[in-house]
Amino acid sequence: MTDQLTHFNDQKRAKMVDVTDKAVTHRVAIATGQIHMHQETLSRIHEGKIKKGDVLAVAQVAGIMASKQTSSLIPMCHLIPLTGVDIHFKDNGIDTITVKAKVKTKHVTGVEIEALLAVQTTLLTIYDMCKAIDRGMLITNVHLVEKDGGKSGHFVYRKEV
Amino acid sequence: MTDQLTHFNDQKRAKMVDVTDKAVTHRVAIATGQIHMHQETLSRIHEGKIKKGDVLAVAQVAGIMASKQTSSLIPMCHLIPLTGVDIHFKDNGIDTITVKAKVKTKHVTGVEIEALLAVQTTLLTIYDMCKAIDRGMLITNVHLVEKDGGKSGHFVYRKEV
Amino acid sequence: MTDQLTHFNDQKRAKMVDVTDKAVTHRVAIATGQIHMHQETLSRIHEGKIKKGDVLAVAQVAGIMASKQTSSLIPMCHLIPLTGVDIHFKDNGIDTITVKAKVKTKHVTGVEIEALLAVQTTLLTIYDMCKAIDRGMLITNVHLVEKDGGKSGHFVYRKEV
Amino acid sequence: MTDQLTHFNDQKRAKMVDVTDKAVTHRVAIATGQIHMHQETLSRIHEGKIKKGDVLAVAQVAGIMASKQTSSLIPMCHLIPLTGVDIHFKDNGIDTITVKAKVKTKHVTGVEIEALLAVQTTLLTIYDMCKAIDRGMLITNVHLVEKDGGKSGHFVYRKEV
Amino acid sequence: MTDQLTHFNDQKRAKMVDVTDKAVTHRVAIATGQIHMHQETLSRIHEGKIKKGDVLAVAQVAGIMASKQTSSLIPMCHLIPLTGVDIHFKDNGIDTITVKAKVKTKHVTGVEIEALLAVQTTLLTIYDMCKAIDRGMLITNVHLVEKDGGKSGHFVYRKEV
Amino acid sequence: MTDQLTHFNDQKRAKMVDVTDKAVTHRVAIATGQIHMHQETLSRIHEGKIKKGDVLAVAQVAGIMASKQTSSLIPMCHLIPLTGVDIHFKDNGIDTITVKAKVKTKHVTGVEIEALLAVQTTLLTIYDMCKAIDRGMLITNVHLVEKDGGKSGHFVYRKEV
């Protein structure tokens, strides 16, 4: 563990960390998260794909667009021109959808927050699209899966036991 | 459970639901969520409040500002002029911070998504401010706690067992 | 024809027109527009719906989201909390897709620009999604179809001959 | 014609295309479009320049500002730091204004959409500024004129006959 | 002087003040500010109006558009649908331009910040447009002139001596 | 003094200046500004830091976030990925707070406007947070302090006498 919360200046106030002299490198981050719902809600989403309307299509567009807004929403984040964003869905066939977002750039700082925001927004859009039938959905297990590039190197998430 | 995913039109494509004729009423929503971290990370946040810089002050401003951007981020959400947003923190003294956001309006549709987005953004900003020392933080347990106002009436979250 | 370009002040400079005392009424606007493309491009969009990916799903989310940004993009437009946005597609089976957007509000001023911006953005997103295979697409015939509500009353577009 | 709609992933869902490894090159795009109106409307715009207020000045600022918002509005567009935007007007002295936008960057992907969005927004702002006297205006003939730079090379629009 | 900084909650953290139950009334605010520059810079702006390009036209569009973004920029500001924005210029013929912005709404809370932001943005745009010839310009004397409406009633600025 | 207002094209209309071929260099800009208030208002802000809530913490987050929005607000500004933003406060212990913002990038054009906008927004947020107790605050003395990098080289503000 490094020694400093780097986001503060000598007045003990937040700052956007100076990355002017960091190297431009390939950077990639993968994040994930889940939403739990009633079994019936998941059935509707499945059907929808076929005959009612595609909840996940909307959610995924939202996730991609949100990742581009990261620096507008998260106060100390640098603006990063993303070079790729891809979002995948998996579900357990019962009551849970898992979202995974992969974000890439070639820049001086990483895209972990961009990937996490893509996941959060995708999940919240699923909630929004289905809330009329299921207000009790639960968003959970949102975390970075893996990141690469930059000085801090490779990171892989390990569940604390 | 009502019968329809209301966000789709007769072409089976998403639409912004027509709320033109819904009544203007007082509406309030409370949402919550948690972030788990290393014990040392929470210690730093505690110290920071006193001598290094206040992570939660930044996170909370981010949460409030994000709630105002809900309709820009969540595709089918209506723009709602919020009349109040308040965010509180609680922690277990060990490794977990709990965020609670309360959002109010007097409008034709509810503010559940606004409250959830405030929570998500507050949590993600905590992650961002501390990621240099703890990349493995976990965002979890994000859900609506309670909402009131509007046709669907009062809702209280009940954990599924 | 009325006598004034209302968007200018006594210094002959633009202003946002004062609508403070206009009545809150139901307002609706319908706009339309078309995009012409190669026959093969339209075939791909058709197939996509079935087996490759749904261009129109993305375009339509873009159109709805853009209509909510109207006052950020069009300098003298008032912010209007929209109460409904719905976008439909029709194509001629050969080389042309027609987009129609219907926007509603209950407010002091109309939503013509919101409907037109929804149409334009939907069309441009179709262009963007297909430009790798067809850069020569043409956006055309964008106009207000009909609007109702407000002091100026009902309007129906009549093609000039 | 290339073989793929590139904006879809293996789940047949939209993605932001990965441009991480594309070369940074000079890129330029020119787009155009027209708005047809009553002769009297065009006269007012002409007069305005002289004694009432300058419709085109507002429209042009709107067009330039919109081009900078492209990646916020068009879901799969990459954020591109534009290095130049210039908009010109021409009219036929009767009833039609033609807008031409030239956009430049030095980046890994092109600026066609930025140029088209600049044109669309300029045209829609003209509509907005004049709609009090002419709601039947028609936006038409919006297309890419020419683009250069990048792997796909030089493109010149050729009207299909 | 009232007794409270109202923007803080019981955890001593910022909140968006609850205005849910405040009355909807007509509200107006007028703000002003100045920019000092070289005499030659002001001459150029004057000429520009006639033969080079109109700095103030751009600045004024910027001011109006910014006032609509107030709640996105100022963290604890409520979103207010403005019903009118008008910006005027006056100069002393030597080296100073004075900007005055008048903003109106019919809402539960006032528009002082909206008027001040319109003034600030107009002034900064003048700076931006002229900085190539005069980097030493000074923005000064920015304050509320007058506001009316709401519980706190009429306010007129009085210069402290 | 150079000879041209560079922001205009051959039609005497504004354009975003072409910086495509300018060199990427380190650039830094420092701007400052002040807000005058009642002595009691400054006392409250001081106390707040200790027991009521921290006005300056909110103001500073607002300033940093605004600097990232510069190209959205100031019409002819280029989008610049900022690599560092830091804001400091000083007060005279009586009635005046001085804000200083330092902004850095490695890009083809400078960040003066970004620094000035950070200052303006920080000051306006202080105003907003305290306006319930002091509507007569005055924002003044906003100017560039120093900038470096780029073709125009080093600049230091010199007060005109």
mmCIF file with all atom_site columns, C-alpha atoms in Angstrom, chain A residues 6-81:
data_model
loop_
_atom_site.group_PDB
_atom_site.id
_atom_site.type_symbol
_atom_site.label_atom_id
_atom_site.label_alt_id
_atom_site.label_comp_id
_atom_site.label_asym_id
_atom_site.label_entity_id
_atom_site.label_seq_id
_atom_site.pdbx_PDB_ins_code
_atom_site.Cartn_x
_atom_site.Cartn_y
_atom_site.Cartn_z
_atom_site.occupancy
_atom_site.B_iso_or_equiv
_atom_site.pdbx_formal_charge
_atom_site.auth_seq_id
_atom_site.auth_comp_id
_atom_site.auth_asym_id
_atom_site.auth_atom_id
_atom_site.pdbx_PDB_model_num
ATOM 1  C CA . THR A 1 6  ? -2.701  11.714  -3.758  1.00 0.00 ? 6  THR A CA 1
ATOM 2  C CA . HIS A 1 7  ? -5.770  13.825  -4.407  1.00 0.00 ? 7  HIS A CA 1
ATOM 3  C CA . PHE A 1 8  ? -5.011  16.510  -1.803  1.00 0.00 ? 8  PHE A CA 1
ATOM 4  C CA . ASN A 1 9  ? -2.829  19.606  -1.910  1.00 0.00 ? 9  ASN A CA 1
ATOM 5  C CA . ASP A 1 10 ? -0.819  21.382  0.797   1.00 0.00 ? 10 ASP A CA 1
ATOM 6  C CA . GLN A 1 11 ? -3.965  23.163  1.994   1.00 0.00 ? 11 GLN A CA 1
ATOM 7  C CA . LYS A 1 12 ? -5.504  19.706  2.608   1.00 0.00 ? 12 LYS A CA 1
ATOM 8  C CA . ARG A 1 13 ? -7.947  20.353  -0.195  1.00 0.00 ? 13 ARG A CA 1
ATOM 9  C CA . ALA A 1 14 ? -8.740  18.189  -3.192  1.00 0.00 ? 14 ALA A CA 1
ATOM 10 C CA . LYS A 1 15 ? -6.876  18.685  -6.436  1.00 0.00 ? 15 LYS A CA 1
ATOM 11 C CA . MET A 1 16 ? -6.760  17.017  -9.810  1.00 0.00 ? 16 MET A CA 1
ATOM 12 C CA . VAL A 1 17 ? -3.492  15.105  -9.583  1.00 0.00 ? 17 VAL A CA 1
ATOM 13 C CA . ASP A 1 18 ? -0.738  16.375  -11.867 1.00 0.00 ? 18 ASP A CA 1
ATOM 14 C CA . VAL A 1 19 ? -0.147  13.760  -14.572 1.00 0.00 ? 19 VAL A CA 1
ATOM 15 C CA . THR A 1 20 ? 1.590   16.097  -17.010 1.00 0.00 ? 20 THR A CA 1
ATOM 16 C CA . ASP A 1 21 ? 4.761   14.079  -17.109 1.00 0.00 ? 21 ASP A CA 1
ATOM 17 C CA . LYS A 1 22 ? 3.374   10.566  -16.965 1.00 0.00 ? 22 LYS A CA 1
ATOM 18 C CA . ALA A 1 23 ? 4.025   8.385   -19.996 1.00 0.00 ? 23 ALA A CA 1
ATOM 19 C CA . VAL A 1 24 ? 1.412   7.760   -22.670 1.00 0.00 ? 24 VAL A CA 1
ATOM 20 C CA . THR A 1 25 ? 0.823   3.989   -22.645 1.00 0.00 ? 25 THR A CA 1
ATOM 21 C CA . HIS A 1 26 ? -1.852  1.501   -23.633 1.00 0.00 ? 26 HIS A CA 1
ATOM 22 C CA . ARG A 1 27 ? -4.276  1.160   -20.770 1.00 0.00 ? 27 ARG A CA 1
ATOM 23 C CA . VAL A 1 28 ? -7.205  -1.163  -20.330 1.00 0.00 ? 28 VAL A CA 1
ATOM 24 C CA . ALA A 1 29 ? -9.625  -1.711  -17.463 1.00 0.00 ? 29 ALA A CA 1
ATOM 25 C CA . ILE A 1 30 ? -12.355 -4.284  -16.983 1.00 0.00 ? 30 ILE A CA 1
ATOM 26 C CA . ALA A 1 31 ? -15.083 -3.802  -14.389 1.00 0.00 ? 31 ALA A CA 1
ATOM 27 C CA . THR A 1 32 ? -18.121 -5.826  -13.445 1.00 0.00 ? 32 THR A CA 1
ATOM 28 C CA . GLY A 1 33 ? -21.308 -5.637  -11.404 1.00 0.00 ? 33 GLY A CA 1
ATOM 29 C CA . GLN A 1 34 ? -24.637 -7.371  -10.893 1.00 0.00 ? 34 GLN A CA 1
ATOM 30 C CA . ILE A 1 35 ? -28.310 -6.669  -10.503 1.00 0.00 ? 35 ILE A CA 1
ATOM 31 C CA . HIS A 1 36 ? -30.635 -9.054  -8.685  1.00 0.00 ? 36 HIS A CA 1
ATOM 32 C CA . MET A 1 37 ? -34.331 -9.064  -9.489  1.00 0.00 ? 37 MET A CA 1
ATOM 33 C CA . HIS A 1 38 ? -37.503 -11.118 -9.344  1.00 0.00 ? 38 HIS A CA 1
ATOM 34 C CA . GLN A 1 39 ? -37.455 -14.195 -11.551 1.00 0.00 ? 39 GLN A CA 1
ATOM 35 C CA . GLU A 1 40 ? -40.408 -12.777 -13.399 1.00 0.00 ? 40 GLU A CA 1
ATOM 36 C CA . THR A 1 41 ? -38.510 -9.582  -14.134 1.00 0.00 ? 41 THR A CA 1
ATOM 37 C CA . LEU A 1 42 ? -35.693 -11.484 -15.755 1.00 0.00 ? 42 LEU A CA 1
ATOM 38 C CA . SER A 1 43 ? -38.222 -13.468 -17.789 1.00 0.00 ? 43 SER A CA 1
ATOM 39 C CA . ARG A 1 44 ? -39.681 -10.245 -19.077 1.00 0.00 ? 44 ARG A CA 1
ATOM 40 C CA . ILE A 1 45 ? -36.259 -9.007  -20.091 1.00 0.00 ? 45 ILE A CA 1
ATOM 41 C CA . HIS A 1 46 ? -35.671 -12.270 -21.950 1.00 0.00 ? 46 HIS A CA 1
ATOM 42 C CA . GLU A 1 47 ? -39.005 -12.105 -23.720 1.00 0.00 ? 47 GLU A CA 1
ATOM 43 C CA . GLY A 1 48 ? -38.462 -8.464  -24.448 1.00 0.00 ? 48 GLY A CA 1
ATOM 44 C CA . LYS A 1 49 ? -35.442 -9.278  -26.498 1.00 0.00 ? 49 LYS A CA 1
ATOM 45 C CA . ILE A 1 50 ? -37.741 -11.342 -28.630 1.00 0.00 ? 50 ILE A CA 1
ATOM 46 C CA . LYS A 1 51 ? -41.099 -9.655  -28.675 1.00 0.00 ? 51 LYS A CA 1
ATOM 47 C CA . LYS A 1 52 ? -41.482 -6.636  -26.469 1.00 0.00 ? 52 LYS A CA 1
ATOM 48 C CA . GLY A 1 53 ? -38.438 -4.440  -26.596 1.00 0.00 ? 53 GLY A CA 1
ATOM 49 C CA . ASP A 1 54 ? -34.842 -4.826  -25.655 1.00 0.00 ? 54 ASP A CA 1
ATOM 50 C CA . VAL A 1 55 ? -34.024 -3.522  -22.163 1.00 0.00 ? 55 VAL A CA 1
ATOM 51 C CA . LEU A 1 56 ? -30.373 -4.473  -22.432 1.00 0.00 ? 56 LEU A CA 1
ATOM 52 C CA . ALA A 1 57 ? -29.913 -2.617  -25.738 1.00 0.00 ? 57 ALA A CA 1
ATOM 53 C CA . VAL A 1 58 ? -30.891 0.612   -24.023 1.00 0.00 ? 58 VAL A CA 1
ATOM 54 C CA . ALA A 1 59 ? -28.859 -0.141  -20.905 1.00 0.00 ? 59 ALA A CA 1
ATOM 55 C CA . GLN A 1 60 ? -25.762 -0.823  -22.903 1.00 0.00 ? 60 GLN A CA 1
ATOM 56 C CA . VAL A 1 61 ? -25.962 2.378   -24.925 1.00 0.00 ? 61 VAL A CA 1
ATOM 57 C CA . ALA A 1 62 ? -26.347 4.210   -21.608 1.00 0.00 ? 62 ALA A CA 1
ATOM 58 C CA . GLY A 1 63 ? -23.269 2.512   -20.192 1.00 0.00 ? 63 GLY A CA 1
ATOM 59 C CA . ILE A 1 64 ? -21.113 3.385   -23.177 1.00 0.00 ? 64 ILE A CA 1
ATOM 60 C CA . MET A 1 65 ? -22.295 7.003   -23.222 1.00 0.00 ? 65 MET A CA 1
ATOM 61 C CA . ALA A 1 66 ? -21.735 7.380   -19.465 1.00 0.00 ? 66 ALA A CA 1
ATOM 62 C CA . SER A 1 67 ? -18.156 6.153   -19.674 1.00 0.00 ? 67 SER A CA 1
ATOM 63 C CA . LYS A 1 68 ? -17.479 9.132   -21.944 1.00 0.00 ? 68 LYS A CA 1
ATOM 64 C CA . GLN A 1 69 ? -18.893 11.475  -19.263 1.00 0.00 ? 69 GLN A CA 1
ATOM 65 C CA . THR A 1 70 ? -16.652 10.216  -16.450 1.00 0.00 ? 70 THR A CA 1
ATOM 66 C CA . SER A 1 71 ? -14.627 13.384  -16.075 1.00 0.00 ? 71 SER A CA 1
ATOM 67 C CA . SER A 1 72 ? -17.819 15.460  -15.885 1.00 0.00 ? 72 SER A CA 1
ATOM 68 C CA . LEU A 1 73 ? -19.225 13.372  -13.058 1.00 0.00 ? 73 LEU A CA 1
ATOM 69 C CA . ILE A 1 74 ? -16.284 12.287  -10.916 1.00 0.00 ? 74 ILE A CA 1
ATOM 70 C CA . PRO A 1 75 ? -14.694 15.503  -9.664  1.00 0.00 ? 75 PRO A CA 1
ATOM 71 C CA . MET A 1 76 ? -10.989 14.659  -9.706  1.00 0.00 ? 76 MET A CA 1
ATOM 72 C CA . CYS A 1 77 ? -10.976 12.467  -12.848 1.00 0.00 ? 77 CYS A CA 1
ATOM 73 C CA . HIS A 1 78 ? -8.977  13.618  -15.838 1.00 0.00 ? 78 HIS A CA 1
ATOM 74 C CA . LEU A 1 79 ? -10.630 13.804  -19.235 1.00 0.00 ? 79 LEU A CA 1
ATOM 75 C CA . ILE A 1 80 ? -9.449  10.767  -21.176 1.00 0.00 ? 80 ILE A CA 1
ATOM 76 C CA . PRO A 1 81 ? -10.213 10.254  -24.877 1.00 0.00 ? 81 PRO A CA 1
#
